[in-house]
Amino acid sequence: MANSARALPPLLLGLLLMSAPGALGANAGLVARITDKGLEYVTREGLVTLQSELHKIMLPDFTGDFKIKHAGHGQYEFHSLDIRSCELLGSALRLLPGQGLTFTISDSFIRVQGKWKVRKRFLKLQGSFDLQVKGITLSVNLLLGSQPPGRPTVTASSCSSYIRDVEADMSGNLGWLLNLFHSQIESKFRRVLESKICEMVQKLVNSDLQLYLQTVPVTTEMDSFASIDYSLMEAPRATAQMLDVMFKGEFFNHHHHSPVAFVAPVMNLPEEHSQMVYFAVSDYVFNTASLVYHEAGYLNFSITDDMIPPNSNIRLTTKSFRTFVPRLARLYPSMNLELQGVVVSAPLLNFTPGNLSLAPQMEIEGFVLLPSSVRAPIFRLGVATNVSAMLTFNTSKITGFLKPEKVQVELKESKVGAFNVALLEALLNYYILNTLYPNVNDNLAKGIPLPLLKHIQLCDPVLQIHKDFLFLGSNIQYKRV
Ligand SMILES: *[C@@H]1O[C@H](CO)[C@@H](O)[C@H](O)[C@H]1NC(C)=O
Ligand SMILES: *[C@@H]1O[C@H](CO)[C@@H](O)[C@H](O)[C@H]1NC(C)=O
Ligand SMILES: *[C@@H]1O[C@H](CO)[C@@H](O)[C@H](O)[C@H]1NC(C)=O
Ligand SMILES: *[C@@H]1O[C@H](CO)[C@@H](O)[C@H](O)[C@H]1NC(C)=O
């Protein structure tokens, strides 16, 4: 083995290392999919931005000489050019498989107003003009990538813009004169505008759009110790039908980010296109959450007598246990008990089509609280319960709710002889239903936020449960500020 590895040419070894994540089964924990319908919406919103940016283009002044029969030489100058209106039509954002997207507009229209000046020896004249720029087309490729630490990137490449026709209309005393060489002026305008449009679009993509894409969080803090790693696992993947963005989707403890012992499943996303975006959230997201909270002792609990309702027919005192565990009351007369519970291992969420469940295994240790404030262990219980889980979606978060069934209690070890655990079972059911799960549910109600761009809201969500993952379809809304 060692010999053959050493014999591998370095390049081949490099390739092997590069493909290692895939080979080790590093799948995305969360996939965001944008459909054609989503791209159409993005196009409409993008146009509003582009249109307002076009208004801000500063067109340069330009000057030139003219020479007309009988009139002779002179100089003209165009200045104070201002885009008065623009109508962008035939726009589309299409998938560019393997690279990203192509943005095009066609047959669009801009109206420019400005002032002209003409100097011819001692003669100085001025007026205004109106410019109709017709049949504007633009095509720009948006290459999507990712950069450390897993942020999306976009670069504009191969921008081309073409203007079919420019018509100038001059007014003022010598307007007729300028109209004589309008074709010369018009072609100059055309060239200037063509390059300005691409310049503006490239700047818009490489700075504004790039910054906007980076509003997707790389990590989202949940609370004082847990965060979700939403770094991109690779560049967004464009195919002929959709754009998929692969996020790691892993919960971690921000005090010690330890590697996870299991991998995210391969998700076979259903072919659905009726909504703008889809999120596939694998069990990996939920199970790494479970792991982090379990490791932090979040699922440890303790029950003492003061937590038992006054009307309960069993109390956590040795006296109350007298009838069914006589030895306990004899050995420790009139003392209080404490039950300490742990969930044995991080409970995993089971996904079956249409249903979610978990089956946490708990272990509860019973102690006598001695007058010396030392705790003497006396018995150990195994507690099994089936829990059904409901997940819902609320604006930008997946929220959960757990509904436990009755627990099954088994006596695993006892220092005071075997005893019937039925009474303890009632007490535990009471505690679990009224204290433990309500606490957990309060936290689950805070929800897991999805990795969304700033100002994006999800609406009309539809949630499906598939084998290994949650599939959320939704439309999006960009909230302008
Ligand atoms: C939770 O309880 C277990 C068992 O008693 C213990 O080993 C662990 O340290 C506890 N965790 C925390 C964070 O309290
Ligand atoms: C889902 O769970 C409910 C309640 O536990 C059960 O009635 C139903 O049959 C389950 N559905 C599937 C598809 O397993
Ligand atoms: C949990 O559900 C399984 C399957 O329905 C069943 O066999 C098991 O007894 C249940 N466990 C408890 C503690 O209710
Ligand atoms: C959704 O979340 C908001 C704020 O977090 C909350 O006020 C509202 O009750 C939630 N709605 C549902 C249906 O859970």
Coordinates of C-alpha atoms and ligand atoms in Angstrom, one line a residue, residues 392-395 397 399 445, ligand 4:
T392 CA -43.6 23.7 9.9
F393 CA -42.2 26.6 8.0
N394 CA -42.7 30.1 9.2
T395 CA -41.4 33.0 7.0
K397 CA -37.4 29.4 9.5
T399 CA -39.8 25.3 13.3
A445 CA -40.2 27.1 18.0
Ligands
LIG4 C1 -44.3 32.7 13.0 O1 -43.3 33.5 13.6 C2 -43.7 34.7 14.2 C3 -42.5 35.5 14.7 O2 -41.4 34.6 14.9 C4 -44.7 34.4 15.3 O3 -45.2 35.5 15.9 C5 -45.9 33.6 14.7 O4 -46.8 33.2 15.7 C6 -45.4 32.3 14.0 N1 -46.5 31.7 13.3 C7 -46.7 30.4 13.3 C8 -47.9 29.9 12.5 O5 -46.0 29.6 14.0

